[in-house]
C-alpha cells in the first residue's frame, strides 16, 4: 500500500476528518502497513507496546485470559482501532488479538509521535479516549445483559431443583398413602373411599402447590385464565367425545365386556346422594389434577427443557401422571398415560385448563360407571 493510498484512506476515515492537511501528512508519513494471515497473532495480552492499529481490511478477534485459557469476547472489522487503551495510558495489552481473515493494519507509533509531534499526539489523545468511552459504554450494556441472562438462568436452575425435590416428595407421599390404603383396606365404594381419594390428591399435590406460593407464579400463565376459553371447551368436548368412542371401540375389538350402566355391586352399594356428591367433588378433583399436572408440572418442564414444541414435556408429564396411577392397576396407569398425552397436547394448543378438566372429568366418570376404573 503506497503512501498516497494511505493518505486517501485516512482522509476518508471519519476519525481523522478534523485534522488539517499537514497533520494528515504527518500521520501518512509515520504510518506503517502490516499484513497478517488468517489466525495470525497481532499481539498478546500483557505485552508492553503503545502502538495504535487501524484495521484497513479484514478483521480481528479479541480474547481474554481466564483461568489459564483464552476466552473469545468480541470481533472487530474495518475502520476500527485496536490497542487504543495501551496507546492512551501505557498499560500492557489488555487482550490477545488474532486476525480472523487476511488482514491489513495501519500502525501508528506512539513513541514517534511523542518524540517528534507531541502537539498532534495531544490532539489524537481525546479522540482515542472517546473511542474507549464508547466501547466501555457498549461493554457495560452488554455486561448488564449478560448478568441479567445469568441471573435468569440461575433462577430457572433454582426452580428446577425445587421441582425435582417436589417430584420426589410426591412419589414418596404416594407410596405412603398406598400403604395406608392397603392397611385399612379402603376399597369398597363409600365415603371413606371418597375421603381417601381427596386426602391422596391433596398430599401428593401439596409439594407442587407449595412451589406456587414460593415462586408466586401468575395463575394465568398456568392455564387458569379465560383466554381461549370458548375454543378450549368446544375442541375439548369434540376430542373427548371421539376419545371415549375410540375407548369403547377398543374394548369391543379386544373382547372386553363393559357394563355402561355400571356393575351391579357398585349400584347396590352406592346411594344416589353419594354418587351425586362424588360427581361434584370429582369435577373439582379433575380441575385440581389438571392444574397440577398440566399447569404447574408440564408448563415448568417445558420451560426447564426449553422445549419449544412441547412434545417432550407432554411425554414426561404423562409418564409421571401414569406412574402416579399404578396403585390402581397397570391398565389404568396405561390408560391414564394415553389420556394424559391427549390432554397435554390440548393444553399446549390452548394454554387453558378448563377444557381439559372437562375431558378429564367426563372420561373419569365413564371409566367409573363402566367399571373400567
Short mmCIF file of C-alpha atoms in Angstrom, two decimals:
data_model
loop_
_atom_site.label_atom_id
_atom_site.label_comp_id
_atom_site.label_asym_id
_atom_site.label_seq_id
_atom_site.Cartn_x
_atom_site.Cartn_y
_atom_site.Cartn_z
CA UNK A 1 0.00 0.00 0.00
CA UNK A 2 1.58 3.27 -1.12
CA UNK A 3 1.77 6.48 0.91
CA UNK A 4 -0.75 8.04 -1.44
CA UNK A 5 -3.20 5.19 -0.81
CA UNK A 6 -2.68 5.59 2.94
CA UNK A 7 -3.31 9.33 2.59
CA UNK A 8 -6.51 8.72 0.63
CA UNK A 9 -7.69 6.15 3.17
CA UNK A 10 -7.17 8.22 6.31
CA UNK A 11 -8.64 11.29 4.64
CA UNK A 12 -11.87 9.39 4.12
CA UNK A 13 -11.81 7.79 7.59
CA UNK A 14 -14.17 9.58 9.99
CA UNK A 15 -11.67 9.52 12.84
CA UNK A 16 -9.24 11.84 11.02
CA UNK A 17 -11.77 14.21 9.47
CA UNK A 18 -10.99 17.10 11.87
CA UNK A 19 -7.24 17.05 11.19
CA UNK A 20 -5.51 19.58 8.95
CA UNK A 21 -3.72 18.63 5.72
CA UNK A 22 -0.34 18.96 7.47
CA UNK A 23 -1.46 16.72 10.31
CA UNK A 24 -2.83 14.16 7.87
CA UNK A 25 0.50 14.26 6.04
CA UNK A 26 2.33 13.51 9.30
CA UNK A 27 0.04 10.55 10.01
CA UNK A 28 0.65 9.29 6.48
CA UNK A 29 4.43 9.58 6.82
CA UNK A 30 4.72 7.83 10.20
CA UNK A 31 2.20 5.06 9.48
CA UNK A 32 3.24 1.56 8.52
CA UNK A 33 1.09 -1.08 6.87
CA UNK A 34 1.33 -4.56 8.39
CA UNK A 35 -0.22 -7.66 6.84
CA UNK A 36 -1.45 -10.65 8.83
CA UNK A 37 -2.59 -14.02 7.56
CA UNK A 38 -5.73 -15.68 8.88
CA UNK A 39 -5.31 -16.79 12.56
CA UNK A 40 -2.02 -14.91 12.95
CA UNK A 41 -1.41 -13.21 16.31
CA UNK A 42 -1.20 -9.40 16.18
CA UNK A 43 -0.22 -9.06 19.83
CA UNK A 44 -0.70 -10.99 23.07
CA UNK A 45 -2.35 -9.98 26.30
CA UNK A 46 0.18 -8.44 28.69
CA UNK A 47 2.63 -7.26 26.01
CA UNK A 48 4.09 -3.79 26.54
CA UNK A 49 3.61 -1.70 23.43
CA UNK A 50 1.81 1.60 22.83
CA UNK A 51 1.38 1.42 19.06
CA UNK A 52 -2.13 2.05 17.73
CA UNK A 53 -3.61 -0.05 14.93
CA UNK A 54 -6.37 0.82 12.48
CA UNK A 55 -7.99 -2.08 10.62
CA UNK A 56 -7.85 -1.29 6.89
CA UNK A 57 -9.12 -4.63 5.61
CA UNK A 58 -10.08 -8.00 7.08
CA UNK A 59 -10.79 -8.25 10.79
CA UNK A 60 -9.57 -9.48 14.16
CA UNK A 61 -10.86 -11.48 17.14
CA UNK A 62 -10.16 -10.43 20.72
CA UNK A 63 -9.55 -12.92 23.54
CA UNK A 64 -9.22 -12.51 27.31
CA UNK A 65 -7.19 -14.83 29.52
CA UNK A 66 -9.48 -16.52 32.06
CA UNK A 67 -8.47 -19.41 34.30
CA UNK A 68 -5.39 -20.19 32.22
CA UNK A 69 -7.22 -20.25 28.88
CA UNK A 70 -8.18 -17.61 26.33
CA UNK A 71 -11.89 -16.84 26.00
CA UNK A 72 -13.28 -15.09 22.93
CA UNK A 73 -15.29 -11.94 23.69
CA UNK A 74 -15.62 -9.85 20.51
CA UNK A 75 -14.64 -9.24 16.89
CA UNK A 76 -13.67 -6.00 15.11
CA UNK A 77 -13.70 -5.26 11.40
CA UNK A 78 -12.53 -2.44 9.10
CA UNK A 79 -12.26 1.17 10.33
CA UNK A 80 -11.95 0.02 13.96
CA UNK A 81 -8.95 0.67 16.18
CA UNK A 82 -7.14 -1.89 18.33
CA UNK A 83 -4.58 -1.16 21.02
CA UNK A 84 -6.24 2.14 21.97
CA UNK A 85 -6.06 1.62 25.75
CA UNK A 86 -2.32 1.00 25.77
CA UNK A 87 -1.89 3.98 23.42
CA UNK A 88 -3.63 6.28 25.93
CA UNK A 89 -2.33 5.09 29.32
CA UNK A 90 0.71 2.94 28.53
CA UNK A 91 -0.76 -0.12 30.24
CA UNK A 92 0.07 -3.63 28.98
CA UNK A 93 -2.13 -5.02 26.24
CA UNK A 94 -5.50 -5.92 27.76
CA UNK A 95 -6.38 -8.66 25.26
CA UNK A 96 -4.92 -11.11 22.79
CA UNK A 97 -5.67 -10.09 19.19
CA UNK A 98 -5.76 -12.62 16.34
CA UNK A 99 -6.63 -11.92 12.71
CA UNK A 100 -9.75 -13.74 11.54
CA UNK A 101 -9.01 -13.19 7.85
CA UNK A 102 -6.23 -11.90 5.62
CA UNK A 103 -5.89 -8.56 7.37
CA UNK A 104 -4.10 -5.26 6.81
CA UNK A 105 -3.45 -2.95 9.76
CA UNK A 106 -2.16 0.61 9.76
CA UNK A 107 0.23 1.04 12.69
CA UNK A 108 0.73 4.48 14.28
CA UNK A 109 3.78 4.70 16.53
CA UNK A 110 3.17 6.36 19.90
CA UNK A 111 6.90 6.75 20.59
CA UNK A 112 7.50 8.58 17.30
CA UNK A 113 4.55 10.93 17.87
CA UNK A 114 5.62 11.66 21.45
CA UNK A 115 9.17 12.47 20.40
CA UNK A 116 8.57 14.34 17.14
CA UNK A 117 4.94 15.53 17.08
CA UNK A 118 3.67 16.00 20.66
CA UNK A 119 1.03 18.55 19.61
CA UNK A 120 -0.52 16.10 17.17
CA UNK A 121 -0.39 13.44 19.89
CA UNK A 122 -2.32 15.76 22.22
CA UNK A 123 -4.96 16.19 19.50
CA UNK A 124 -5.28 12.44 18.96
CA UNK A 125 -5.48 11.53 22.66
CA UNK A 126 -9.01 12.93 23.35
CA UNK A 127 -10.30 11.35 20.14
CA UNK A 128 -8.91 7.96 21.17
CA UNK A 129 -10.32 8.46 24.69
CA UNK A 130 -13.80 8.97 23.21
CA UNK A 131 -13.46 5.68 21.34
CA UNK A 132 -12.55 3.98 24.61
CA UNK A 133 -15.56 5.53 26.38
CA UNK A 134 -17.92 4.41 23.61
CA UNK A 135 -16.60 0.87 23.82
CA UNK A 136 -16.82 0.88 27.62
CA UNK A 137 -20.41 2.09 27.41
CA UNK A 138 -21.26 -0.66 24.93
CA UNK A 139 -19.33 -3.19 27.00
CA UNK A 140 -21.18 -2.14 30.16
CA UNK A 141 -24.53 -2.56 28.42
CA UNK A 142 -23.52 -5.99 27.14
CA UNK A 143 -22.21 -6.94 30.60
CA UNK A 144 -25.50 -5.95 32.23
CA UNK A 145 -27.42 -8.04 29.69
CA UNK A 146 -25.11 -10.98 30.40
CA UNK A 147 -25.64 -10.61 34.15
CA UNK A 148 -29.42 -10.47 33.67
CA UNK A 149 -29.28 -13.57 31.48
CA UNK A 150 -27.13 -15.41 34.04
CA UNK A 151 -29.47 -14.40 36.87
CA UNK A 152 -32.45 -15.67 34.88
CA UNK A 153 -30.62 -18.93 34.19
CA UNK A 154 -29.76 -19.27 37.90
CA UNK A 155 -33.41 -18.65 38.78
CA UNK A 156 -34.53 -21.39 36.39
CA UNK A 157 -31.92 -23.80 37.79
CA UNK A 158 -33.08 -22.98 41.31
CA UNK A 159 -36.70 -23.61 40.36
CA UNK A 160 -35.71 -26.90 38.71
CA UNK A 161 -34.06 -28.01 41.95
CA UNK A 162 -37.25 -27.29 43.88
CA UNK A 163 -39.37 -29.10 41.30
CA UNK A 164 -37.09 -32.13 41.39
CA UNK A 165 -37.48 -32.31 45.17
CA UNK A 166 -41.24 -31.81 44.81
CA UNK A 167 -41.48 -34.76 42.39
CA UNK A 168 -39.53 -37.00 44.80
CA UNK A 169 -41.73 -35.92 47.71
CA UNK A 170 -44.88 -36.51 45.66
CA UNK A 171 -43.86 -40.08 44.79
CA UNK A 172 -42.76 -40.75 48.38
CA UNK A 173 -46.12 -39.47 49.63
CA UNK A 174 -47.90 -41.61 47.04
CA UNK A 175 -46.13 -44.74 48.29
CA UNK A 176 -47.04 -43.84 51.89
CA UNK A 177 -50.70 -43.25 51.04
CA UNK A 178 -50.89 -46.55 49.16
CA UNK A 179 -49.63 -48.35 52.25
CA UNK A 180 -52.43 -46.71 54.23
CA UNK A 181 -54.88 -47.91 51.57
CA UNK A 182 -53.63 -51.48 51.94
CA UNK A 183 -53.53 -51.37 55.75
CA UNK A 184 -57.08 -50.09 56.25
CA UNK A 185 -58.47 -51.94 53.21
CA UNK A 186 -60.19 -48.83 51.82
CA UNK A 187 -61.56 -50.33 48.64
CA UNK A 188 -65.33 -50.55 48.97
CA UNK A 189 -67.35 -47.66 47.48
CA UNK A 190 -68.36 -45.21 50.18
CA UNK A 191 -67.47 -42.02 52.00
CA UNK A 192 -64.18 -43.46 53.30
CA UNK A 193 -63.04 -44.08 49.72
CA UNK A 194 -64.08 -40.57 48.73
CA UNK A 195 -62.21 -39.03 51.66
CA UNK A 196 -59.16 -41.16 50.91
CA UNK A 197 -59.09 -40.07 47.25
CA UNK A 198 -59.13 -36.43 48.34
CA UNK A 199 -56.50 -36.99 51.01
CA UNK A 200 -54.35 -38.75 48.42
CA UNK A 201 -54.67 -35.94 45.87
CA UNK A 202 -54.02 -33.16 48.40
CA UNK A 203 -50.97 -34.80 49.97
CA UNK A 204 -49.43 -35.72 46.61
CA UNK A 205 -50.18 -32.27 45.17
CA UNK A 206 -49.00 -30.39 48.27
CA UNK A 207 -45.30 -30.15 47.24
CA UNK A 208 -46.28 -28.63 43.89
CA UNK A 209 -48.82 -26.27 45.42
CA UNK A 210 -46.11 -25.13 47.84
CA UNK A 211 -43.99 -24.12 44.83
CA UNK A 212 -46.89 -21.96 43.68
CA UNK A 213 -46.52 -19.97 46.90
CA UNK A 214 -42.71 -19.95 46.90
CA UNK A 215 -42.27 -18.66 43.35
CA UNK A 216 -45.53 -16.66 43.15
CA UNK A 217 -46.44 -17.82 39.66
CA UNK A 218 -49.21 -15.98 37.86
CA UNK A 219 -52.21 -18.27 37.62
CA UNK A 220 -52.90 -17.05 34.09
CA UNK A 221 -49.56 -18.48 32.91
CA UNK A 222 -50.56 -21.84 34.40
CA UNK A 223 -53.80 -22.11 32.44
CA UNK A 224 -56.19 -20.54 34.97
CA UNK A 225 -57.46 -17.97 32.50
CA UNK A 226 -60.44 -17.10 30.34
CA UNK A 227 -58.16 -16.72 27.33
CA UNK A 228 -59.06 -19.24 24.60
CA UNK A 229 -61.86 -20.48 26.91
CA UNK A 230 -64.52 -20.96 24.24
CA UNK A 231 -62.28 -22.73 21.73
CA UNK A 232 -60.80 -24.79 24.57
CA UNK A 233 -64.22 -26.03 25.70
CA UNK A 234 -65.52 -26.72 22.19
CA UNK A 235 -62.42 -28.53 20.93
CA UNK A 236 -62.01 -30.45 24.18
CA UNK A 237 -65.62 -31.70 24.04
CA UNK A 238 -65.15 -32.82 20.43
CA UNK A 239 -61.80 -34.51 21.08
CA UNK A 240 -63.02 -36.01 24.35
CA UNK A 241 -66.13 -37.48 22.70
CA UNK A 242 -64.03 -39.05 19.96
CA UNK A 243 -61.61 -40.42 22.57
CA UNK A 244 -64.45 -42.03 24.57
CA UNK A 245 -65.89 -43.64 21.43
CA UNK A 246 -62.44 -44.93 20.48
CA UNK A 247 -62.01 -46.27 24.02
CA UNK A 248 -65.19 -48.32 23.87
CA UNK A 249 -64.38 -49.34 20.30
CA UNK A 250 -61.04 -50.67 21.51
CA UNK A 251 -62.76 -52.60 24.32
CA UNK A 252 -65.13 -54.12 21.76
CA UNK A 253 -62.29 -55.17 19.45
CA UNK A 254 -60.36 -56.69 22.36
CA UNK A 255 -63.46 -58.50 23.58
CA UNK A 256 -63.55 -56.69 26.91
CA UNK A 257 -67.07 -56.60 28.33
CA UNK A 258 -68.06 -53.22 29.72
CA UNK A 259 -71.30 -52.53 31.60
CA UNK A 260 -72.06 -48.96 30.51
CA UNK A 261 -74.65 -48.62 33.29
CA UNK A 262 -72.17 -49.73 35.93
CA UNK A 263 -71.68 -53.04 37.64
CA UNK A 264 -74.36 -54.44 39.98
CA UNK A 265 -72.23 -54.33 43.13
CA UNK A 266 -71.41 -50.67 42.57
CA UNK A 267 -75.08 -49.68 42.11
CA UNK A 268 -76.17 -51.68 45.17
CA UNK A 269 -73.51 -50.20 47.49
CA UNK A 270 -73.73 -46.57 46.42
CA UNK A 271 -76.69 -44.29 47.13
CA UNK A 272 -77.82 -41.64 44.67
CA UNK A 273 -76.84 -38.93 47.17
CA UNK A 274 -73.32 -40.29 47.45
CA UNK A 275 -73.00 -40.70 43.70
CA UNK A 276 -74.10 -37.10 43.13
CA UNK A 277 -71.63 -35.90 45.76
CA UNK A 278 -68.89 -37.95 44.13
CA UNK A 279 -69.63 -36.42 40.72
CA UNK A 280 -69.48 -32.89 42.12
CA UNK A 281 -66.27 -33.49 44.03
CA UNK A 282 -64.73 -35.35 41.11
CA UNK A 283 -65.21 -32.29 38.92
CA UNK A 284 -63.19 -30.25 41.43
CA UNK A 285 -60.79 -33.18 41.67
CA UNK A 286 -60.28 -33.10 37.89
CA UNK A 287 -59.60 -29.36 37.82
CA UNK A 288 -57.02 -29.65 40.61
CA UNK A 289 -55.31 -32.59 38.88
CA UNK A 290 -55.09 -30.71 35.59
CA UNK A 291 -53.84 -27.58 37.31
CA UNK A 292 -51.00 -29.53 38.94
CA UNK A 293 -50.25 -31.89 36.05
CA UNK A 294 -50.56 -29.53 33.11
CA UNK A 295 -50.49 -26.02 34.55
CA UNK A 296 -47.64 -26.47 37.00
CA UNK A 297 -45.73 -29.60 36.00
CA UNK A 298 -45.94 -29.69 32.20
CA UNK A 299 -45.55 -25.91 31.86
CA UNK A 300 -42.49 -25.92 34.15
CA UNK A 301 -40.83 -28.91 32.47
CA UNK A 302 -41.30 -27.23 29.10
CA UNK A 303 -39.61 -24.11 30.45
CA UNK A 304 -36.75 -26.02 32.11
CA UNK A 305 -36.02 -28.03 28.96
CA UNK A 306 -36.56 -25.06 26.63
CA UNK A 307 -38.88 -27.42 24.80
CA UNK A 308 -40.16 -25.09 22.09
CA UNK A 309 -42.62 -27.57 20.59
CA UNK A 310 -43.56 -29.01 23.98
CA UNK A 311 -43.78 -32.67 22.88
CA UNK A 312 -41.06 -33.88 25.27
CA UNK A 313 -42.75 -32.05 28.13
CA UNK A 314 -46.07 -33.73 27.33
CA UNK A 315 -44.49 -37.21 27.28
CA UNK A 316 -42.54 -36.67 30.52
CA UNK A 317 -45.58 -35.29 32.35
CA UNK A 318 -47.80 -38.08 31.03
CA UNK A 319 -45.30 -40.69 32.20
CA UNK A 320 -45.22 -39.20 35.70
CA UNK A 321 -49.01 -38.95 35.74
CA UNK A 322 -49.38 -42.56 34.56
CA UNK A 323 -46.93 -43.87 37.16
CA UNK A 324 -48.91 -41.95 39.78
CA UNK A 325 -51.92 -44.18 38.97
CA UNK A 326 -50.07 -47.52 39.17
CA UNK A 327 -51.53 -48.11 42.63
CA UNK A 328 -54.92 -48.72 40.95
CA UNK A 329 -53.93 -51.14 38.16
CA UNK A 330 -51.38 -51.30 35.38
CA UNK A 331 -54.15 -50.98 32.78
CA UNK A 332 -55.45 -47.84 34.48
CA UNK A 333 -51.91 -46.41 34.54
CA UNK A 334 -51.52 -47.16 30.82
CA UNK A 335 -54.89 -45.60 30.02
CA UNK A 336 -54.01 -42.60 32.19
CA UNK A 337 -50.78 -42.14 30.24
CA UNK A 338 -52.63 -42.18 26.91
CA UNK A 339 -55.31 -39.76 28.11
CA UNK A 340 -52.64 -37.54 29.68
CA UNK A 341 -50.85 -37.27 26.32
CA UNK A 342 -54.12 -36.17 24.74
CA UNK A 343 -54.79 -33.61 27.47
CA UNK A 344 -51.20 -32.38 27.35
CA UNK A 345 -51.45 -31.72 23.62
CA UNK A 346 -54.72 -29.84 24.13
CA UNK A 347 -53.08 -27.75 26.85
CA UNK A 348 -50.20 -26.95 24.51
CA UNK A 349 -52.73 -25.70 21.98
CA UNK A 350 -54.99 -23.67 24.29
CA UNK A 351 -52.86 -22.80 27.36
CA UNK A 352 -56.08 -23.24 29.31
CA UNK A 353 -57.02 -25.91 31.89
CA UNK A 354 -60.83 -25.61 31.75
CA UNK A 355 -61.42 -27.58 28.57
CA UNK A 356 -59.05 -30.39 29.50
CA UNK A 357 -60.52 -30.53 33.02
CA UNK A 358 -63.92 -31.18 31.42
CA UNK A 359 -62.47 -34.01 29.31
CA UNK A 360 -60.69 -35.42 32.38
CA UNK A 361 -63.96 -35.38 34.30
CA UNK A 362 -66.00 -36.95 31.50
CA UNK A 363 -63.54 -39.76 30.83
CA UNK A 364 -63.15 -40.40 34.55
CA UNK A 365 -66.91 -40.68 35.05
CA UNK A 366 -67.22 -43.03 32.07
CA UNK A 367 -64.40 -45.13 33.49
CA UNK A 368 -66.00 -45.27 36.94
CA UNK A 369 -69.59 -46.11 35.95
CA UNK A 370 -68.46 -48.64 33.34
CA UNK A 371 -66.28 -50.46 35.81
CA UNK A 372 -63.04 -49.77 33.93
CA UNK A 373 -61.71 -47.81 36.92
#
